[in-house]
mmCIF file of N, CA and C in Angstrom:
data_model
loop_
_atom_site.group_PDB
_atom_site.id
_atom_site.type_symbol
_atom_site.label_atom_id
_atom_site.label_comp_id
_atom_site.label_asym_id
_atom_site.label_seq_id
_atom_site.Cartn_x
_atom_site.Cartn_y
_atom_site.Cartn_z
ATOM 1 N N MET A 12 10.987 8.777 -5.140
ATOM 2 C CA MET A 12 9.949 7.999 -4.497
ATOM 3 C C MET A 12 8.815 7.387 -5.941
ATOM 4 N N GLN A 13 8.447 6.513 -5.519
ATOM 5 C CA GLN A 13 7.678 5.810 -6.426
ATOM 6 C C GLN A 13 6.536 5.046 -5.761
ATOM 7 N N PHE A 14 5.367 5.088 -6.440
ATOM 8 C CA PHE A 14 4.254 4.006 -5.437
ATOM 9 C C PHE A 14 3.556 2.933 -6.407
ATOM 10 N N ILE A 15 3.433 2.203 -6.335
ATOM 11 C CA ILE A 15 2.778 1.425 -7.123
ATOM 12 C C ILE A 15 1.513 0.346 -6.336
ATOM 13 N N GLY A 16 0.378 0.304 -6.911
ATOM 14 C CA GLY A 16 -0.163 -0.983 -5.974
ATOM 15 C C GLY A 16 -0.674 -2.037 -6.762
ATOM 16 N N LEU A 17 -0.672 -2.952 -6.122
ATOM 17 C CA LEU A 17 -0.912 -4.543 -6.905
ATOM 18 C C LEU A 17 -2.077 -4.978 -6.144
ATOM 19 N N THR A 18 -3.239 -5.610 -7.016
ATOM 20 C CA THR A 18 -4.090 -6.410 -6.208
ATOM 21 C C THR A 18 -4.511 -7.778 -7.291
ATOM 22 N N SER A 19 -5.327 -8.955 -6.706
ATOM 23 C CA SER A 19 -6.010 -9.936 -6.914
ATOM 24 C C SER A 19 -7.057 -9.711 -7.657
ATOM 25 N N ALA A 20 -7.787 -7.837 -7.165
ATOM 26 C CA ALA A 20 -9.554 -7.981 -7.841
ATOM 27 C C ALA A 20 -9.247 -7.410 -8.933
ATOM 28 N N ASP A 21 -10.365 -7.859 -9.647
ATOM 29 C CA ASP A 21 -10.699 -7.652 -11.343
ATOM 30 C C ASP A 21 -10.470 -5.745 -11.486
ATOM 31 N N ALA A 22 -10.785 -5.398 -12.429
ATOM 32 C CA ALA A 22 -10.371 -4.105 -12.912
ATOM 33 C C ALA A 22 -11.812 -3.042 -12.295
ATOM 34 N N ASP A 23 -13.092 -3.873 -12.302
ATOM 35 C CA ASP A 23 -13.945 -3.165 -11.506
ATOM 36 C C ASP A 23 -13.681 -2.718 -10.340
ATOM 37 N N GLU A 24 -13.175 -3.781 -9.424
ATOM 38 C CA GLU A 24 -13.149 -3.414 -7.881
ATOM 39 C C GLU A 24 -12.463 -2.695 -7.755
ATOM 40 N N THR A 25 -11.008 -3.000 -8.504
ATOM 41 C CA THR A 25 -9.877 -1.810 -8.488
ATOM 42 C C THR A 25 -10.091 -0.428 -8.579
ATOM 43 N N GLU A 26 -10.706 -0.335 -9.251
ATOM 44 C CA GLU A 26 -10.954 1.009 -9.871
ATOM 45 C C GLU A 26 -11.966 1.657 -8.692
ATOM 46 N N ARG A 27 -13.403 0.918 -7.837
ATOM 47 C CA ARG A 27 -13.951 1.038 -7.064
ATOM 48 C C ARG A 27 -13.040 1.809 -5.701
ATOM 49 N N PHE A 28 -12.096 0.830 -5.613
ATOM 50 C CA PHE A 28 -11.584 1.293 -4.580
ATOM 51 C C PHE A 28 -10.627 2.013 -3.932
ATOM 52 N N VAL A 29 -9.472 2.335 -5.694
ATOM 53 C CA VAL A 29 -8.937 3.031 -5.637
ATOM 54 C C VAL A 29 -9.793 4.572 -6.141
ATOM 55 N N ARG A 30 -10.368 4.984 -6.096
ATOM 56 C CA ARG A 30 -11.517 5.913 -6.307
ATOM 57 C C ARG A 30 -12.127 6.357 -4.942
ATOM 58 N N ASN A 31 -12.582 5.623 -4.616
ATOM 59 C CA ASN A 31 -13.222 5.603 -2.814
ATOM 60 C C ASN A 31 -12.454 6.208 -2.004
ATOM 61 N N CYS A 32 -10.977 5.510 -2.233
ATOM 62 C CA CYS A 32 -9.848 5.917 -0.782
ATOM 63 C C CYS A 32 -9.017 6.954 -1.641
ATOM 64 N N GLU A 33 -8.973 7.343 -2.556
ATOM 65 C CA GLU A 33 -8.453 8.407 -3.512
ATOM 66 C C GLU A 33 -7.204 8.322 -3.067
ATOM 67 N N ILE A 34 -6.893 6.758 -3.790
ATOM 68 C CA ILE A 34 -5.168 6.693 -3.978
ATOM 69 C C ILE A 34 -4.876 6.997 -5.159
ATOM 70 N N PRO A 35 -4.116 8.124 -5.207
ATOM 71 C CA PRO A 35 -3.135 8.435 -6.358
ATOM 72 C C PRO A 35 -2.294 7.969 -7.168
ATOM 73 N N TRP A 36 -1.857 7.300 -6.546
ATOM 74 C CA TRP A 36 -0.496 6.159 -7.718
ATOM 75 C C TRP A 36 -1.384 4.830 -8.370
ATOM 76 N N PRO A 37 -0.402 4.674 -9.241
ATOM 77 C CA PRO A 37 -0.912 3.966 -10.596
ATOM 78 C C PRO A 37 -1.217 2.255 -9.614
ATOM 79 N N THR A 38 -2.384 1.564 -9.508
ATOM 80 C CA THR A 38 -2.323 0.230 -9.432
ATOM 81 C C THR A 38 -2.968 -0.738 -10.510
ATOM 82 N N GLY A 39 -2.346 -1.986 -10.303
ATOM 83 C CA GLY A 39 -2.404 -3.214 -11.454
ATOM 84 C C GLY A 39 -3.470 -3.883 -10.432
ATOM 85 N N TYR A 40 -4.321 -4.321 -11.208
ATOM 86 C CA TYR A 40 -5.397 -5.654 -11.146
ATOM 87 C C TYR A 40 -4.918 -6.998 -11.835
ATOM 88 N N GLY A 41 -5.726 -7.694 -10.927
ATOM 89 C CA GLY A 41 -5.429 -8.813 -11.387
ATOM 90 C C GLY A 41 -3.811 -9.620 -11.334
ATOM 91 N N ALA A 42 -3.389 -9.184 -10.135
ATOM 92 C CA ALA A 42 -2.203 -9.598 -9.500
ATOM 93 C C ALA A 42 -2.436 -10.693 -8.711
ATOM 94 N N GLU A 43 -2.833 -11.831 -9.131
ATOM 95 C CA GLU A 43 -2.705 -12.608 -7.838
ATOM 96 C C GLU A 43 -1.776 -13.547 -7.455
ATOM 97 N N GLN A 44 -1.142 -13.913 -8.412
ATOM 98 C CA GLN A 44 0.174 -14.787 -8.181
ATOM 99 C C GLN A 44 1.657 -13.956 -7.541
ATOM 100 N N THR A 45 1.358 -12.979 -7.954
ATOM 101 C CA THR A 45 2.506 -11.670 -7.346
ATOM 102 C C THR A 45 1.881 -11.410 -6.123
ATOM 103 N N VAL A 46 0.766 -11.125 -5.639
ATOM 104 C CA VAL A 46 0.302 -10.507 -4.320
ATOM 105 C C VAL A 46 0.598 -12.016 -3.044
ATOM 106 N N GLU A 47 0.530 -13.017 -3.696
ATOM 107 C CA GLU A 47 -0.030 -14.465 -2.828
ATOM 108 C C GLU A 47 1.598 -13.874 -2.752
ATOM 109 N N GLN A 48 2.732 -14.421 -3.577
ATOM 110 C CA GLN A 48 3.925 -14.484 -3.511
ATOM 111 C C GLN A 48 4.592 -13.403 -2.547
ATOM 112 N N PHE A 49 4.149 -12.358 -3.076
ATOM 113 C CA PHE A 49 4.845 -11.049 -1.697
ATOM 114 C C PHE A 49 4.599 -11.038 -0.893
ATOM 115 N N VAL A 50 3.203 -10.898 -0.221
ATOM 116 C CA VAL A 50 2.678 -10.442 1.041
ATOM 117 C C VAL A 50 1.567 -11.769 1.482
ATOM 118 N N GLY A 51 1.445 -12.587 0.630
ATOM 119 C CA GLY A 51 -0.002 -13.660 0.927
ATOM 120 C C GLY A 51 -1.268 -12.887 1.305
ATOM 121 N N ALA A 52 -1.612 -12.146 1.494
ATOM 122 C CA ALA A 52 -2.914 -11.247 1.300
ATOM 123 C C ALA A 52 -2.695 -9.986 0.736
ATOM 124 N N ALA A 53 -4.118 -9.629 0.394
ATOM 125 C CA ALA A 53 -4.005 -8.049 0.223
ATOM 126 C C ALA A 53 -5.241 -7.124 0.971
ATOM 127 N N PRO A 54 -5.395 -5.988 1.016
ATOM 128 C CA PRO A 54 -4.227 -5.199 0.785
ATOM 129 C C PRO A 54 -3.322 -5.399 1.924
ATOM 130 N N THR A 55 -2.243 -4.836 1.929
ATOM 131 C CA THR A 55 -1.293 -4.021 2.734
ATOM 132 C C THR A 55 -0.369 -3.339 1.797
ATOM 133 N N ILE A 56 0.407 -2.156 2.676
ATOM 134 C CA ILE A 56 1.197 -0.807 2.031
ATOM 135 C C ILE A 56 2.512 -1.544 3.081
ATOM 136 N N PHE A 57 3.415 -1.798 1.903
ATOM 137 C CA PHE A 57 5.189 -1.465 2.560
ATOM 138 C C PHE A 57 6.060 -0.186 2.157
ATOM 139 N N VAL A 58 6.540 0.764 2.886
ATOM 140 C CA VAL A 58 7.483 1.442 2.645
ATOM 141 C C VAL A 58 8.607 1.062 2.543
ATOM 142 N N ILE A 59 9.489 1.085 1.778
ATOM 143 C CA ILE A 59 10.916 0.545 1.729
ATOM 144 C C ILE A 59 11.783 1.532 1.224
ATOM 145 N N GLY A 60 12.965 1.683 2.725
ATOM 146 C CA GLY A 60 13.582 2.704 2.652
ATOM 147 C C GLY A 60 14.578 2.584 1.529
ATOM 148 N N ARG A 61 15.209 3.854 1.625
ATOM 149 C CA ARG A 61 16.844 3.749 0.738
ATOM 150 C C ARG A 61 17.673 2.808 0.418
ATOM 151 N N ASP A 62 17.786 2.013 1.616
ATOM 152 C CA ASP A 62 18.456 0.675 1.508
ATOM 153 C C ASP A 62 18.061 -0.691 1.453
ATOM 154 N N GLY A 63 16.459 -0.318 1.096
ATOM 155 C CA GLY A 63 15.917 -1.675 0.498
ATOM 156 C C GLY A 63 15.528 -2.378 1.700
ATOM 157 N N GLN A 64 15.729 -2.040 2.921
ATOM 158 C CA GLN A 64 14.561 -2.569 3.872
ATOM 159 C C GLN A 64 13.398 -1.829 4.400
ATOM 160 N N ILE A 65 12.301 -2.691 4.484
ATOM 161 C CA ILE A 65 10.936 -2.233 5.196
ATOM 162 C C ILE A 65 11.290 -1.634 6.183
ATOM 163 N N VAL A 66 10.308 -0.493 5.924
ATOM 164 C CA VAL A 66 10.306 1.051 7.348
ATOM 165 C C VAL A 66 9.150 0.497 7.949
ATOM 166 N N TRP A 67 8.228 0.177 6.651
ATOM 167 C CA TRP A 67 6.824 0.251 7.939
ATOM 168 C C TRP A 67 5.809 -0.643 6.699
ATOM 169 N N ASN A 68 5.125 -1.149 7.528
ATOM 170 C CA ASN A 68 3.945 -2.027 6.323
ATOM 171 C C ASN A 68 2.447 -2.020 7.298
ATOM 172 N N ASP A 69 1.617 -1.676 6.922
ATOM 173 C CA ASP A 69 0.058 -1.588 7.426
ATOM 174 C C ASP A 69 -0.482 -2.796 8.362
ATOM 175 N N ASP A 70 0.183 -3.591 8.249
ATOM 176 C CA ASP A 70 0.157 -4.995 8.585
ATOM 177 C C ASP A 70 -1.688 -5.552 7.984
ATOM 178 N N ARG A 71 -2.023 -5.327 6.614
ATOM 179 C CA ARG A 71 -3.093 -5.091 6.674
ATOM 180 C C ARG A 71 -4.674 -4.449 7.167
ATOM 181 N N SER A 72 -4.087 -3.671 8.003
ATOM 182 C CA SER A 72 -5.005 -3.133 8.357
ATOM 183 C C SER A 72 -6.407 -2.877 8.372
ATOM 184 N N ARG A 73 -6.237 -1.936 6.782
ATOM 185 C CA ARG A 73 -7.332 -1.980 5.694
ATOM 186 C C ARG A 73 -8.248 -3.162 5.715
ATOM 187 N N PHE A 74 -7.344 -4.386 5.908
ATOM 188 C CA PHE A 74 -8.380 -5.400 5.627
ATOM 189 C C PHE A 74 -9.134 -5.893 6.419
ATOM 190 N N ARG A 75 -8.817 -5.072 7.638
ATOM 191 C CA ARG A 75 -9.699 -5.650 8.807
ATOM 192 C C ARG A 75 -10.716 -4.378 8.927
ATOM 193 N N HIS A 76 -10.672 -3.399 7.817
ATOM 194 C CA HIS A 76 -11.670 -2.740 8.106
ATOM 195 C C HIS A 76 -11.313 -1.460 9.194
ATOM 196 N N ALA A 77 -9.707 -1.178 9.392
ATOM 197 C CA ALA A 77 -9.277 0.009 10.092
ATOM 198 C C ALA A 77 -8.615 0.816 9.561
ATOM 199 N N LEU A 78 -9.704 1.248 8.711
ATOM 200 C CA LEU A 78 -9.072 2.801 7.742
ATOM 201 C C LEU A 78 -8.647 4.172 8.719
ATOM 202 N N HIS A 79 -9.313 3.740 9.485
ATOM 203 C CA HIS A 79 -8.842 5.150 10.468
ATOM 204 C C HIS A 79 -7.547 5.332 10.860
ATOM 205 N N GLY A 80 -6.620 6.080 10.013
ATOM 206 C CA GLY A 80 -5.163 6.973 10.584
ATOM 207 C C GLY A 80 -4.829 6.505 9.808
ATOM 208 N N TRP A 81 -4.647 5.657 8.665
ATOM 209 C CA TRP A 81 -3.606 5.001 7.732
ATOM 210 C C TRP A 81 -3.163 6.014 6.895
ATOM 211 N N ARG A 82 -3.685 6.996 6.439
ATOM 212 C CA ARG A 82 -2.834 8.025 5.674
ATOM 213 C C ARG A 82 -1.521 8.679 6.529
ATOM 214 N N THR A 83 -2.525 9.023 8.231
ATOM 215 C CA THR A 83 -1.272 9.558 9.249
ATOM 216 C C THR A 83 0.125 8.876 8.649
ATOM 217 N N HIS A 84 -0.602 7.239 9.233
ATOM 218 C CA HIS A 84 0.739 6.308 9.671
ATOM 219 C C HIS A 84 1.763 6.749 8.361
ATOM 220 N N LEU A 85 0.906 6.389 6.969
ATOM 221 C CA LEU A 85 1.655 5.993 6.114
ATOM 222 C C LEU A 85 3.220 7.598 5.762
ATOM 223 N N GLN A 86 2.219 8.635 5.835
ATOM 224 C CA GLN A 86 2.610 9.842 5.846
ATOM 225 C C GLN A 86 3.872 9.410 6.507
ATOM 226 N N ALA A 87 3.533 9.512 7.908
ATOM 227 C CA ALA A 87 5.084 9.620 8.887
ATOM 228 C C ALA A 87 6.195 8.563 8.643
ATOM 229 N N ALA A 88 5.813 7.376 8.220
ATOM 230 C CA ALA A 88 6.745 6.433 7.528
ATOM 231 C C ALA A 88 7.462 6.787 6.396
ATOM 232 N N ILE A 89 7.090 7.603 5.402
ATOM 233 C CA ILE A 89 7.518 8.428 4.272
ATOM 234 C C ILE A 89 8.311 9.038 4.930
ATOM 235 N N GLU A 90 8.271 9.565 5.649
ATOM 236 C CA GLU A 90 8.842 11.035 6.190
ATOM 237 C C GLU A 90 10.058 10.403 6.540
ATOM 238 N N SER A 91 10.058 9.390 7.812
ATOM 239 C CA SER A 91 11.258 8.994 8.726
ATOM 240 C C SER A 91 11.826 8.321 7.398
ATOM 241 N N ALA A 92 11.599 7.675 6.274
ATOM 242 C CA ALA A 92 12.194 7.002 5.686
ATOM 243 C C ALA A 92 13.152 7.859 4.366
ATOM 244 N N LEU A 93 12.485 9.271 4.102
ATOM 245 C CA LEU A 93 13.010 9.932 3.608
ATOM 246 C C LEU A 93 14.499 11.194 4.424
ATOM 247 N N ALA A 94 14.017 10.533 5.646
ATOM 248 C CA ALA A 94 14.737 11.688 6.262
ATOM 249 C C ALA A 94 16.652 11.062 6.781
ATOM 250 N N VAL A 95 16.578 9.637 6.392
ATOM 251 C CA VAL A 95 17.787 8.700 6.785
ATOM 252 C C VAL A 95 18.859 9.251 5.278
ATOM 253 N N GLN A 96 20.277 9.572 6.112
ATOM 254 C CA GLN A 96 20.723 10.050 5.076
ATOM 255 C C GLN A 96 22.018 9.081 4.946
ATOM 256 N N TRP A 97 22.403 8.778 3.466
ATOM 257 C CA TRP A 97 23.001 7.826 3.072
ATOM 258 C C TRP A 97 24.172 7.839 3.785
#
């Protein structure tokens, strides 16, 4: 399993967000074109299953300041994706 974060924000803003939210995975900054092409706006999270299909996304809830519970939903989505047998 691999996590990666991308943002159009600059390095300082990204570092503050990663630190405040205790995000443990690598996060790239200054990726405006990639973010716009992939999701249209950030922040958002996608969990992609072994079959390459999107299992869950947070629908940019953190962008609307709904931080409560996103970690629980993310963990459940990951566990669900990993439970699928090939």
